[in-house]
CSV table of C-alpha atoms in Angstrom, one decimal:
chain,number,residue,atom,x,y,z
C,1,UNK,CA,61.6,98.8,-29.4
C,2,UNK,CA,62.8,100.4,-32.7
C,3,UNK,CA,66.5,99.7,-32.0
C,4,UNK,CA,69.1,97.8,-34.0
C,5,UNK,CA,72.3,95.9,-33.7
C,6,UNK,CA,71.6,94.6,-30.3
C,7,UNK,CA,71.1,98.0,-28.6
C,8,UNK,CA,68.3,98.1,-26.0
C,9,UNK,CA,68.3,94.3,-25.6
C,10,UNK,CA,68.3,92.9,-22.0
C,11,UNK,CA,68.3,89.2,-21.0
C,12,UNK,CA,66.2,88.0,-18.0
C,13,UNK,CA,65.8,84.5,-16.7
C,14,UNK,CA,62.6,85.0,-14.6
C,15,UNK,CA,59.6,87.3,-14.8
C,16,UNK,CA,60.6,88.6,-11.3
C,17,UNK,CA,63.9,89.9,-12.8
C,18,UNK,CA,62.0,92.0,-15.3
C,19,UNK,CA,59.8,93.5,-12.5
C,20,UNK,CA,62.9,94.3,-10.4
C,21,UNK,CA,64.7,95.8,-13.5
C,22,UNK,CA,61.7,98.0,-14.2
C,23,UNK,CA,62.1,99.7,-10.8
C,24,UNK,CA,64.6,102.6,-11.2
C,25,UNK,CA,66.9,101.2,-8.5
C,26,UNK,CA,67.7,98.1,-10.6
C,27,UNK,CA,68.8,99.9,-13.8
C,28,UNK,CA,72.1,101.4,-14.6
C,29,UNK,CA,72.3,105.1,-15.3
C,30,UNK,CA,72.7,104.3,-19.0
C,31,UNK,CA,69.6,102.1,-19.0
C,32,UNK,CA,67.6,104.8,-17.2
C,33,UNK,CA,68.6,107.3,-19.9
C,34,UNK,CA,67.8,104.9,-22.8
C,35,UNK,CA,64.4,103.7,-21.6
C,36,UNK,CA,62.1,106.7,-21.7
C,37,UNK,CA,59.1,105.1,-23.5
C,38,UNK,CA,57.3,102.2,-21.9
C,39,UNK,CA,57.2,100.0,-25.1
C,40,UNK,CA,58.8,96.5,-24.7
C,41,UNK,CA,58.9,93.3,-26.7
C,42,UNK,CA,59.5,90.1,-24.9
C,43,UNK,CA,60.7,87.0,-26.8
C,44,UNK,CA,62.3,83.7,-26.1
C,45,UNK,CA,66.1,83.5,-26.2
C,46,UNK,CA,67.3,80.9,-28.7
C,47,UNK,CA,70.0,79.0,-26.8
C,48,UNK,CA,71.1,76.8,-29.7
C,49,UNK,CA,71.5,79.0,-32.7
C,50,UNK,CA,72.8,77.6,-36.0
C,51,UNK,CA,76.5,78.6,-36.4
C,52,UNK,CA,78.4,79.1,-39.6
C,53,UNK,CA,82.2,79.2,-39.1
C,54,UNK,CA,81.5,79.3,-35.3
C,55,UNK,CA,79.4,82.5,-35.6
C,56,UNK,CA,75.7,83.2,-35.0
C,57,UNK,CA,73.9,85.0,-37.7
C,58,UNK,CA,70.4,85.9,-38.7
C,59,UNK,CA,68.7,86.2,-42.1
C,60,UNK,CA,67.1,89.4,-43.5
C,61,UNK,CA,64.4,88.1,-45.8
C,62,UNK,CA,62.6,90.7,-47.9
C,63,UNK,CA,58.9,90.0,-48.3
C,64,UNK,CA,56.9,92.1,-50.8
C,65,UNK,CA,53.2,92.4,-50.2
C,66,UNK,CA,51.1,93.6,-53.0
C,67,UNK,CA,47.5,94.8,-52.5
C,68,UNK,CA,47.9,95.4,-49.1
C,69,UNK,CA,72.0,88.3,-44.4
C,70,UNK,CA,74.5,89.2,-46.7
C,71,UNK,CA,74.2,85.9,-48.5
C,72,UNK,CA,71.7,85.7,-51.3
C,73,UNK,CA,69.1,83.2,-50.3
C,74,UNK,CA,70.2,80.8,-53.1
C,75,UNK,CA,73.7,80.7,-51.6
C,76,UNK,CA,72.4,79.9,-48.2
C,77,UNK,CA,70.1,77.2,-49.6
C,78,UNK,CA,73.0,75.5,-51.4
C,79,UNK,CA,75.2,75.7,-48.3
C,80,UNK,CA,72.5,74.2,-46.0
C,81,UNK,CA,71.6,71.5,-48.6
C,82,UNK,CA,75.2,70.4,-48.8
C,83,UNK,CA,75.3,70.1,-45.0
C,84,UNK,CA,71.8,68.8,-44.2
C,85,UNK,CA,70.3,67.4,-47.4
C,86,UNK,CA,67.5,68.7,-49.6
C,87,UNK,CA,64.5,67.4,-47.5
C,88,UNK,CA,65.5,69.2,-44.3
C,89,UNK,CA,66.2,72.4,-46.2
C,90,UNK,CA,62.9,72.2,-48.1
C,91,UNK,CA,61.1,71.9,-44.7
C,92,UNK,CA,63.1,74.9,-43.4
C,93,UNK,CA,62.0,77.1,-46.3
C,94,UNK,CA,58.4,75.9,-46.0
C,95,UNK,CA,58.5,76.8,-42.3
C,96,UNK,CA,59.8,80.2,-43.1
C,97,UNK,CA,57.1,80.7,-45.7
C,98,UNK,CA,54.6,79.8,-42.9
C,99,UNK,CA,56.1,82.5,-40.6
C,100,UNK,CA,55.7,85.1,-43.3
C,101,UNK,CA,52.1,84.1,-44.2
C,102,UNK,CA,50.9,83.8,-40.6
C,103,UNK,CA,52.5,87.0,-39.5
C,104,UNK,CA,50.9,88.9,-42.4
C,105,UNK,CA,47.5,87.2,-41.9
C,106,UNK,CA,47.6,88.3,-38.2
C,107,UNK,CA,47.6,92.0,-39.3
C,108,UNK,CA,45.7,91.8,-42.6
C,109,UNK,CA,42.8,93.8,-41.2
C,110,UNK,CA,45.0,96.8,-40.5
C,111,UNK,CA,47.1,96.6,-43.7
C,112,UNK,CA,45.8,99.0,-46.4
C,113,UNK,CA,43.9,96.8,-48.8
C,114,UNK,CA,44.4,98.6,-52.1
C,115,UNK,CA,45.4,96.7,-55.2
C,116,UNK,CA,47.4,99.7,-56.3
C,117,UNK,CA,49.7,99.7,-53.3
C,118,UNK,CA,52.5,97.5,-52.0
C,119,UNK,CA,54.7,97.3,-49.0
C,120,UNK,CA,58.2,95.8,-48.6
C,121,UNK,CA,59.0,94.1,-45.3
C,122,UNK,CA,62.3,93.0,-43.9
C,123,UNK,CA,62.0,89.8,-41.8
C,124,UNK,CA,64.8,88.9,-39.5
C,125,UNK,CA,65.0,85.2,-39.0
C,126,UNK,CA,67.3,83.2,-36.7
C,127,UNK,CA,67.9,79.5,-37.4
C,128,UNK,CA,68.5,77.1,-34.5
C,129,UNK,CA,70.8,74.1,-34.7
C,130,UNK,CA,67.9,71.9,-35.7
C,131,UNK,CA,67.2,74.2,-38.7
C,132,UNK,CA,64.0,75.6,-37.1
C,133,UNK,CA,63.4,79.3,-38.1
C,134,UNK,CA,62.6,81.8,-35.3
C,135,UNK,CA,61.1,85.2,-36.2
C,136,UNK,CA,63.2,87.9,-34.5
C,137,UNK,CA,61.4,90.9,-35.9
C,138,UNK,CA,59.6,92.4,-38.9
C,139,UNK,CA,60.7,95.8,-40.2
C,140,UNK,CA,58.2,97.7,-42.3
C,141,UNK,CA,59.9,99.8,-44.9
C,142,UNK,CA,63.4,98.4,-44.1
C,143,UNK,CA,66.5,100.5,-44.8
C,144,UNK,CA,67.8,100.2,-48.3
C,145,UNK,CA,71.1,101.8,-47.4
C,146,UNK,CA,74.1,99.7,-48.5
C,147,UNK,CA,77.0,98.9,-46.2
C,148,UNK,CA,79.2,97.1,-48.8
C,149,UNK,CA,79.3,96.5,-52.5
C,150,UNK,CA,77.7,93.1,-52.1
C,151,UNK,CA,74.9,94.8,-50.0
C,152,UNK,CA,74.5,97.5,-52.7
C,153,UNK,CA,74.2,94.8,-55.5
C,154,UNK,CA,71.7,92.9,-53.4
C,155,UNK,CA,69.5,95.9,-52.8
C,156,UNK,CA,69.7,97.1,-56.4
C,157,UNK,CA,68.4,93.7,-57.5
C,158,UNK,CA,65.8,93.8,-54.8
C,159,UNK,CA,64.5,97.1,-56.1
C,160,UNK,CA,64.5,95.9,-59.7
C,161,UNK,CA,62.6,92.8,-58.8
C,162,UNK,CA,60.1,94.8,-56.7
C,163,UNK,CA,59.4,97.0,-59.7
C,164,UNK,CA,58.9,93.9,-61.9
C,165,UNK,CA,56.4,92.5,-59.4
C,166,UNK,CA,54.5,95.9,-59.2
C,167,UNK,CA,54.3,95.6,-63.1
C,168,UNK,CA,53.5,99.2,-63.9
C,169,UNK,CA,53.8,98.4,-67.6
C,170,UNK,CA,51.2,95.6,-67.4
C,171,UNK,CA,53.5,92.9,-68.8
C,172,UNK,CA,52.6,90.1,-66.3
C,173,UNK,CA,49.6,87.7,-66.8
C,174,UNK,CA,48.9,87.3,-63.1
C,175,UNK,CA,49.6,83.6,-63.2
C,176,UNK,CA,53.3,83.8,-62.6
C,177,UNK,CA,54.7,81.8,-59.7
C,178,UNK,CA,58.0,83.7,-59.7
C,179,UNK,CA,58.9,87.2,-60.8
C,180,UNK,CA,62.5,88.3,-60.5
C,181,UNK,CA,63.9,87.1,-57.2
C,182,UNK,CA,60.4,86.8,-55.6
C,183,UNK,CA,58.5,83.5,-55.3
C,184,UNK,CA,54.7,83.5,-54.9
C,185,UNK,CA,54.0,82.1,-51.4
C,186,UNK,CA,50.3,82.9,-51.1
C,187,UNK,CA,47.6,84.1,-53.5
C,188,UNK,CA,44.4,84.1,-51.6
C,189,UNK,CA,43.7,87.8,-51.2
C,190,UNK,CA,40.7,89.9,-52.3
């Protein structure tokens, strides 16, 4: 838990393998050193990931909650629409919206419910070859460090759009369906 770039990930085929691994005799010296805390996340391995140019990838989708990939999403939508058609891509994006909404609803009782606060989340989504989105993880307060010029530009736009949504100047009416690069997915809060 709380790792990145594939560090600390182990693959098991059976529950018994996990139990055996947990016993000190089954782990390598490196694994023994790395695993000091007993926090684990188990999730299904996606065997048929969607590939672009023969490579697996995942999407980092930023979700801004108010009151409680290196591609821009528009580029990915155009690419997928050209390959799979608009209906399948629309279904994919609706499925992703449902992932965001359901995951936030599952923790809404512990999220601070203050209309003067906001939180930015980074959702990591993997697509399978049938264009089904799978939630890999949710990062609260994701890193805004840039690793390239394109990443820097993306994150600068993200911050500008976030400040537009927060609307400290009071310019928005509250009826907008889109502000900056953010689309309104759900508006049923307190």
